[in-house]
PDB file of N, CA and C in Angstrom:
ATOM      1  N   MET E   1       0.198  -1.453  30.830  1.00 82.00           N
ATOM      2  CA  MET E   1       0.632  -1.272  29.371  1.00 82.00           C
ATOM      3  C   MET E   1      -1.097  -1.437  28.673  1.00 82.00           C
ATOM      4  N   PRO E   2      -1.510  -0.755  27.978  1.00 92.00           N
ATOM      5  CA  PRO E   2      -2.699  -1.332  27.812  1.00 92.00           C
ATOM      6  C   PRO E   2      -3.017  -1.768  26.721  1.00 92.00           C
ATOM      7  N   LYS E   3      -4.291  -2.211  26.592  1.00 92.00           N
ATOM      8  CA  LYS E   3      -4.300  -3.529  25.262  1.00 92.00           C
ATOM      9  C   LYS E   3      -4.529  -2.756  24.547  1.00 92.00           C
ATOM     10  N   LEU E   4      -3.886  -2.965  23.395  1.00 93.00           N
ATOM     11  CA  LEU E   4      -4.024  -2.913  21.502  1.00 93.00           C
ATOM     12  C   LEU E   4      -5.136  -3.191  21.462  1.00 93.00           C
ATOM     13  N   LYS E   5      -5.546  -2.446  19.990  1.00 94.00           N
ATOM     14  CA  LYS E   5      -6.179  -2.769  19.576  1.00 94.00           C
ATOM     15  C   LYS E   5      -6.002  -3.544  17.485  1.00 94.00           C
ATOM     16  N   THR E   6      -6.327  -4.493  17.478  1.00 95.00           N
ATOM     17  CA  THR E   6      -6.084  -4.969  16.132  1.00 95.00           C
ATOM     18  C   THR E   6      -7.149  -4.286  15.165  1.00 95.00           C
ATOM     19  N   ASN E   7      -6.030  -4.342  13.778  1.00 95.00           N
ATOM     20  CA  ASN E   7      -6.625  -3.734  13.088  1.00 95.00           C
ATOM     21  C   ASN E   7      -7.433  -4.596  11.898  1.00 95.00           C
ATOM     22  N   ARG E   8      -8.649  -4.190  12.360  1.00 95.00           N
ATOM     23  CA  ARG E   8      -9.701  -5.708  11.620  1.00 95.00           C
ATOM     24  C   ARG E   8      -9.426  -5.558   9.772  1.00 95.00           C
ATOM     25  N   ALA E   9      -8.890  -4.797   9.364  1.00 95.00           N
ATOM     26  CA  ALA E   9      -9.239  -4.942   7.805  1.00 95.00           C
ATOM     27  C   ALA E   9      -7.638  -5.375   7.572  1.00 95.00           C
ATOM     28  N   ALA E  10      -6.996  -5.225   8.049  1.00 95.00           N
ATOM     29  CA  ALA E  10      -5.277  -6.425   7.812  1.00 95.00           C
ATOM     30  C   ALA E  10      -5.857  -7.757   8.548  1.00 95.00           C
ATOM     31  N   ALA E  11      -6.516  -7.586  10.034  1.00 95.00           N
ATOM     32  CA  ALA E  11      -6.467  -9.268  10.140  1.00 95.00           C
ATOM     33  C   ALA E  11      -7.076 -10.210   9.279  1.00 95.00           C
ATOM     34  N   LYS E  12      -8.041  -9.042   8.929  1.00 95.00           N
ATOM     35  CA  LYS E  12      -8.499 -10.644   7.925  1.00 95.00           C
ATOM     36  C   LYS E  12      -7.941 -10.874   6.298  1.00 95.00           C
ATOM     37  N   ARG E  13      -6.576  -9.600   6.103  1.00 95.00           N
ATOM     38  CA  ARG E  13      -6.006  -9.693   4.885  1.00 95.00           C
ATOM     39  C   ARG E  13      -4.734 -10.345   4.790  1.00 95.00           C
ATOM     40  N   PHE E  14      -4.102 -10.942   5.824  1.00 95.00           N
ATOM     41  CA  PHE E  14      -2.979 -11.548   6.266  1.00 95.00           C
ATOM     42  C   PHE E  14      -2.968 -12.737   7.466  1.00 95.00           C
ATOM     43  N   LYS E  15      -2.089 -13.477   6.988  1.00 95.00           N
ATOM     44  CA  LYS E  15      -2.111 -14.746   7.856  1.00 95.00           C
ATOM     45  C   LYS E  15      -0.467 -14.885   8.279  1.00 95.00           C
ATOM     46  N   LYS E  16      -0.212 -15.581   9.638  1.00 94.00           N
ATOM     47  CA  LYS E  16       1.015 -15.325   9.927  1.00 94.00           C
ATOM     48  C   LYS E  16       1.499 -17.116   9.268  1.00 94.00           C
ATOM     49  N   THR E  17       2.589 -17.292   9.008  1.00 94.00           N
ATOM     50  CA  THR E  17       3.219 -18.755   8.498  1.00 94.00           C
ATOM     51  C   THR E  17       3.966 -18.864  10.094  1.00 94.00           C
ATOM     52  N   GLY E  18       4.505 -20.457   9.955  1.00 95.00           N
ATOM     53  CA  GLY E  18       4.925 -21.208  10.694  1.00 95.00           C
ATOM     54  C   GLY E  18       6.352 -20.939  10.918  1.00 95.00           C
ATOM     55  N   THR E  19       7.187 -20.216  10.083  1.00 94.00           N
ATOM     56  CA  THR E  19       8.273 -18.796  10.373  1.00 94.00           C
ATOM     57  C   THR E  19       8.175 -18.100  10.515  1.00 94.00           C
ATOM     58  N   GLY E  20       6.730 -17.571  10.721  1.00 91.00           N
ATOM     59  CA  GLY E  20       6.897 -16.149  11.317  1.00 91.00           C
ATOM     60  C   GLY E  20       6.843 -14.933   9.729  1.00 91.00           C
ATOM     61  N   LYS E  21       6.452 -15.387   9.242  1.00 93.00           N
ATOM     62  CA  LYS E  21       6.125 -14.189   7.644  1.00 93.00           C
ATOM     63  C   LYS E  21       4.733 -14.118   7.558  1.00 93.00           C
ATOM     64  N   LEU E  22       4.797 -13.099   6.997  1.00 95.00           N
ATOM     65  CA  LEU E  22       2.695 -12.675   6.506  1.00 95.00           C
ATOM     66  C   LEU E  22       2.811 -13.397   5.222  1.00 95.00           C
ATOM     67  N   LYS E  23       1.514 -13.922   4.855  1.00 96.00           N
ATOM     68  CA  LYS E  23       0.628 -14.868   3.716  1.00 96.00           C
ATOM     69  C   LYS E  23      -0.519 -13.444   3.600  1.00 96.00           C
ATOM     70  N   ARG E  24      -0.403 -13.485   1.571  1.00 96.00           N
ATOM     71  CA  ARG E  24      -1.522 -12.626   2.047  1.00 96.00           C
ATOM     72  C   ARG E  24      -1.776 -12.895   0.545  1.00 96.00           C
ATOM     73  N   MET E  25      -2.979 -13.061   0.295  1.00 96.00           N
ATOM     74  CA  MET E  25      -3.754 -13.120  -1.153  1.00 96.00           C
ATOM     75  C   MET E  25      -3.293 -11.989  -2.023  1.00 96.00           C
ATOM     76  N   LYS E  26      -3.280 -12.484  -3.313  1.00 96.00           N
ATOM     77  CA  LYS E  26      -2.915 -11.895  -4.127  1.00 96.00           C
ATOM     78  C   LYS E  26      -3.680 -10.859  -5.021  1.00 96.00           C
ATOM     79  N   ALA E  27      -4.113  -9.976  -5.613  1.00 95.00           N
ATOM     80  CA  ALA E  27      -4.898  -8.654  -6.281  1.00 95.00           C
ATOM     81  C   ALA E  27      -5.287  -9.009  -7.293  1.00 95.00           C
ATOM     82  N   TYR E  28      -6.098  -8.454  -7.690  1.00 95.00           N
ATOM     83  CA  TYR E  28      -6.789  -8.320  -9.583  1.00 95.00           C
ATOM     84  C   TYR E  28      -7.710  -8.887 -10.161  1.00 95.00           C
ATOM     85  N   LYS E  29      -8.362 -10.029  -8.617  1.00 94.00           N
ATOM     86  CA  LYS E  29      -8.863 -11.183  -8.600  1.00 94.00           C
ATOM     87  C   LYS E  29     -10.215 -11.102  -8.584  1.00 94.00           C
ATOM     88  N   SER E  30     -10.691  -9.789  -8.506  1.00 93.00           N
ATOM     89  CA  SER E  30     -12.095  -9.658  -8.040  1.00 93.00           C
ATOM     90  C   SER E  30     -13.288  -8.906  -9.377  1.00 93.00           C
ATOM     91  N   HIS E  31     -13.032  -8.752  -9.923  1.00 95.00           N
ATOM     92  CA  HIS E  31     -13.755  -8.312 -11.787  1.00 95.00           C
ATOM     93  C   HIS E  31     -13.029  -8.002 -12.382  1.00 95.00           C
ATOM     94  N   ILE E  32     -13.620  -7.711 -13.498  1.00 94.00           N
ATOM     95  CA  ILE E  32     -13.100  -7.427 -14.881  1.00 94.00           C
ATOM     96  C   ILE E  32     -12.503  -8.762 -15.319  1.00 94.00           C
ATOM     97  N   LEU E  33     -12.950  -9.975 -15.328  1.00 95.00           N
ATOM     98  CA  LEU E  33     -11.712 -11.141 -15.425  1.00 95.00           C
ATOM     99  C   LEU E  33     -11.892 -11.587 -16.583  1.00 95.00           C
ATOM    100  N   THR E  34     -12.948 -11.193 -17.626  1.00 96.00           N
ATOM    101  CA  THR E  34     -12.621 -11.754 -18.889  1.00 96.00           C
ATOM    102  C   THR E  34     -11.971 -11.345 -20.000  1.00 96.00           C
ATOM    103  N   LYS E  35     -11.121 -10.389 -19.539  1.00 96.00           N
ATOM    104  CA  LYS E  35     -10.013  -9.890 -20.682  1.00 96.00           C
ATOM    105  C   LYS E  35      -8.990 -10.208 -19.714  1.00 96.00           C
ATOM    106  N   LYS E  36      -8.798 -11.219 -18.237  1.00 96.00           N
ATOM    107  CA  LYS E  36      -7.690 -11.759 -18.109  1.00 96.00           C
ATOM    108  C   LYS E  36      -7.252 -12.777 -18.518  1.00 96.00           C
ATOM    109  N   SER E  37      -6.196 -13.668 -18.950  1.00 97.00           N
ATOM    110  CA  SER E  37      -6.336 -14.809 -19.133  1.00 97.00           C
ATOM    111  C   SER E  37      -6.522 -16.242 -18.514  1.00 97.00           C
ATOM    112  N   ALA E  38      -6.388 -17.075 -18.760  1.00 97.00           N
ATOM    113  CA  ALA E  38      -6.569 -18.715 -17.662  1.00 97.00           C
ATOM    114  C   ALA E  38      -5.722 -18.653 -16.894  1.00 97.00           C
ATOM    115  N   LYS E  39      -3.905 -18.298 -17.381  1.00 97.00           N
ATOM    116  CA  LYS E  39      -2.834 -18.416 -16.267  1.00 97.00           C
ATOM    117  C   LYS E  39      -2.888 -17.431 -15.691  1.00 97.00           C
ATOM    118  N   ARG E  40      -3.303 -16.223 -16.194  1.00 96.00           N
ATOM    119  CA  ARG E  40      -3.123 -15.257 -15.387  1.00 96.00           C
ATOM    120  C   ARG E  40      -3.859 -15.306 -14.026  1.00 96.00           C
ATOM    121  N   LYS E  41      -5.635 -16.242 -14.297  1.00 96.00           N
ATOM    122  CA  LYS E  41      -6.250 -16.003 -13.415  1.00 96.00           C
ATOM    123  C   LYS E  41      -6.123 -16.674 -12.468  1.00 96.00           C
ATOM    124  N   ARG E  42      -4.933 -18.028 -12.660  1.00 97.00           N
ATOM    125  CA  ARG E  42      -5.109 -19.296 -12.301  1.00 97.00           C
ATOM    126  C   ARG E  42      -3.764 -18.958 -10.836  1.00 97.00           C
ATOM    127  N   ASN E  43      -2.383 -18.186 -11.829  1.00 97.00           N
ATOM    128  CA  ASN E  43      -1.673 -17.377 -11.178  1.00 97.00           C
ATOM    129  C   ASN E  43      -1.838 -16.988  -9.580  1.00 97.00           C
ATOM    130  N   LEU E  44      -3.125 -16.133  -9.489  1.00 96.00           N
ATOM    131  CA  LEU E  44      -3.667 -14.787  -8.949  1.00 96.00           C
ATOM    132  C   LEU E  44      -3.896 -15.565  -7.607  1.00 96.00           C
ATOM    133  N   ARG E  45      -4.503 -17.332  -7.780  1.00 95.00           N
ATOM    134  CA  ARG E  45      -5.623 -18.218  -6.575  1.00 95.00           C
ATOM    135  C   ARG E  45      -4.576 -18.345  -5.704  1.00 95.00           C
ATOM    136  N   GLN E  46      -3.162 -18.359  -6.182  1.00 96.00           N
ATOM    137  CA  GLN E  46      -2.216 -18.554  -5.267  1.00 96.00           C
ATOM    138  C   GLN E  46      -1.701 -18.157  -4.181  1.00 96.00           C
ATOM    139  N   ALA E  47      -1.551 -18.351  -2.992  1.00 96.00           N
ATOM    140  CA  ALA E  47      -1.056 -17.175  -2.183  1.00 96.00           C
ATOM    141  C   ALA E  47       0.342 -16.832  -1.986  1.00 96.00           C
ATOM    142  N   THR E  48       0.733 -15.445  -1.457  1.00 96.00           N
ATOM    143  CA  THR E  48       2.025 -15.048  -1.389  1.00 96.00           C
ATOM    144  C   THR E  48       2.888 -14.232  -0.550  1.00 96.00           C
ATOM    145  N   MET E  49       4.193 -14.311  -0.397  1.00 95.00           N
ATOM    146  CA  MET E  49       4.361 -13.554   1.226  1.00 95.00           C
ATOM    147  C   MET E  49       4.685 -12.128   0.602  1.00 95.00           C
ATOM    148  N   THR E  50       3.966 -11.378   1.935  1.00 95.00           N
ATOM    149  CA  THR E  50       4.115  -9.906   1.822  1.00 95.00           C
ATOM    150  C   THR E  50       5.632  -9.764   1.873  1.00 95.00           C
ATOM    151  N   ASP E  51       5.633  -8.541   1.164  1.00 93.00           N
ATOM    152  CA  ASP E  51       7.670  -8.186   0.765  1.00 93.00           C
ATOM    153  C   ASP E  51       7.670  -7.456   2.274  1.00 93.00           C
ATOM    154  N   GLN E  52       8.958  -7.693   2.738  1.00 92.00           N
ATOM    155  CA  GLN E  52       9.831  -7.572   4.092  1.00 92.00           C
ATOM    156  C   GLN E  52       9.932  -6.395   4.114  1.00 92.00           C
ATOM    157  N   THR E  53       9.508  -4.871   3.121  1.00 93.00           N
ATOM    158  CA  THR E  53       9.198  -4.232   3.123  1.00 93.00           C
ATOM    159  C   THR E  53       8.416  -3.737   3.868  1.00 93.00           C
ATOM    160  N   ASN E  54       7.336  -3.749   3.480  1.00 92.00           N
ATOM    161  CA  ASN E  54       6.019  -3.716   4.748  1.00 92.00           C
ATOM    162  C   ASN E  54       5.145  -4.164   5.795  1.00 92.00           C
ATOM    163  N   ALA E  55       6.128  -5.424   5.902  1.00 92.00           N
ATOM    164  CA  ALA E  55       6.258  -6.506   6.813  1.00 92.00           C
ATOM    165  C   ALA E  55       5.867  -5.773   8.513  1.00 92.00           C
ATOM    166  N   LYS E  56       6.606  -4.966   9.039  1.00 92.00           N
ATOM    167  CA  LYS E  56       7.785  -4.360   9.449  1.00 92.00           C
ATOM    168  C   LYS E  56       5.756  -3.202  10.716  1.00 92.00           C
ATOM    169  N   ASN E  57       5.662  -2.724   9.153  1.00 94.00           N
ATOM    170  CA  ASN E  57       4.226  -1.981   9.648  1.00 94.00           C
ATOM    171  C   ASN E  57       2.897  -2.882  10.165  1.00 94.00           C
ATOM    172  N   ILE E  58       2.835  -3.977   8.977  1.00 95.00           N
ATOM    173  CA  ILE E  58       1.683  -4.732   9.341  1.00 95.00           C
ATOM    174  C   ILE E  58       1.818  -5.167  10.909  1.00 95.00           C
ATOM    175  N   LYS E  59       2.627  -5.845  11.283  1.00 92.00           N
ATOM    176  CA  LYS E  59       3.053  -6.352  12.427  1.00 92.00           C
ATOM    177  C   LYS E  59       2.976  -5.550  13.526  1.00 92.00           C
ATOM    178  N   LYS E  60       3.275  -4.260  13.357  1.00 93.00           N
ATOM    179  CA  LYS E  60       2.848  -3.218  14.115  1.00 93.00           C
ATOM    180  C   LYS E  60       1.275  -2.729  14.891  1.00 93.00           C
ATOM    181  N   ILE E  61       0.581  -3.225  13.095  1.00 94.00           N
ATOM    182  CA  ILE E  61      -1.112  -2.678  13.048  1.00 94.00           C
ATOM    183  C   ILE E  61      -1.579  -4.129  13.583  1.00 94.00           C
ATOM    184  N   LEU E  62      -1.169  -4.926  13.288  1.00 94.00           N
ATOM    185  CA  LEU E  62      -1.459  -6.380  14.135  1.00 94.00           C
ATOM    186  C   LEU E  62      -0.606  -7.533  15.309  1.00 94.00           C
ATOM    187  N   PRO E  63      -1.084  -6.830  16.503  1.00 93.00           N
ATOM    188  CA  PRO E  63      -0.140  -6.644  17.612  1.00 93.00           C
ATOM    189  C   PRO E  63       0.002  -8.245  18.330  1.00 93.00           C
ATOM    190  N   TYR E  64      -1.717  -8.912  17.471  1.00 92.00           N
ATOM    191  CA  TYR E  64      -1.415 -10.453  18.816  1.00 92.00           C
ATOM    192  C   TYR E  64      -1.150 -11.281  17.100  1.00 92.00           C
ATOM    193  N   LEU E  65      -0.705 -11.099  16.334  1.00 87.00           N
ATOM    194  CA  LEU E  65      -0.705 -11.874  15.036  1.00 87.00           C
ATOM    195  C   LEU E  65       0.177 -13.370  15.528  1.00 87.00           C
TER     196      LEU E  65
END
């Protein structure tokens, strides 16, 4: 079987946890931050787990994760 290519865009965005789940950073933290509250921006800094409905497709494009 040939080697599979890793999707480099996805590789930069997702990390695997010790239990095999996928970790990601939250969106909406890059610009237009003046109208967002401090609490909202603080919560956007924290990483979260990828939803299970998307995990199967992400693992397909990241074969060596």
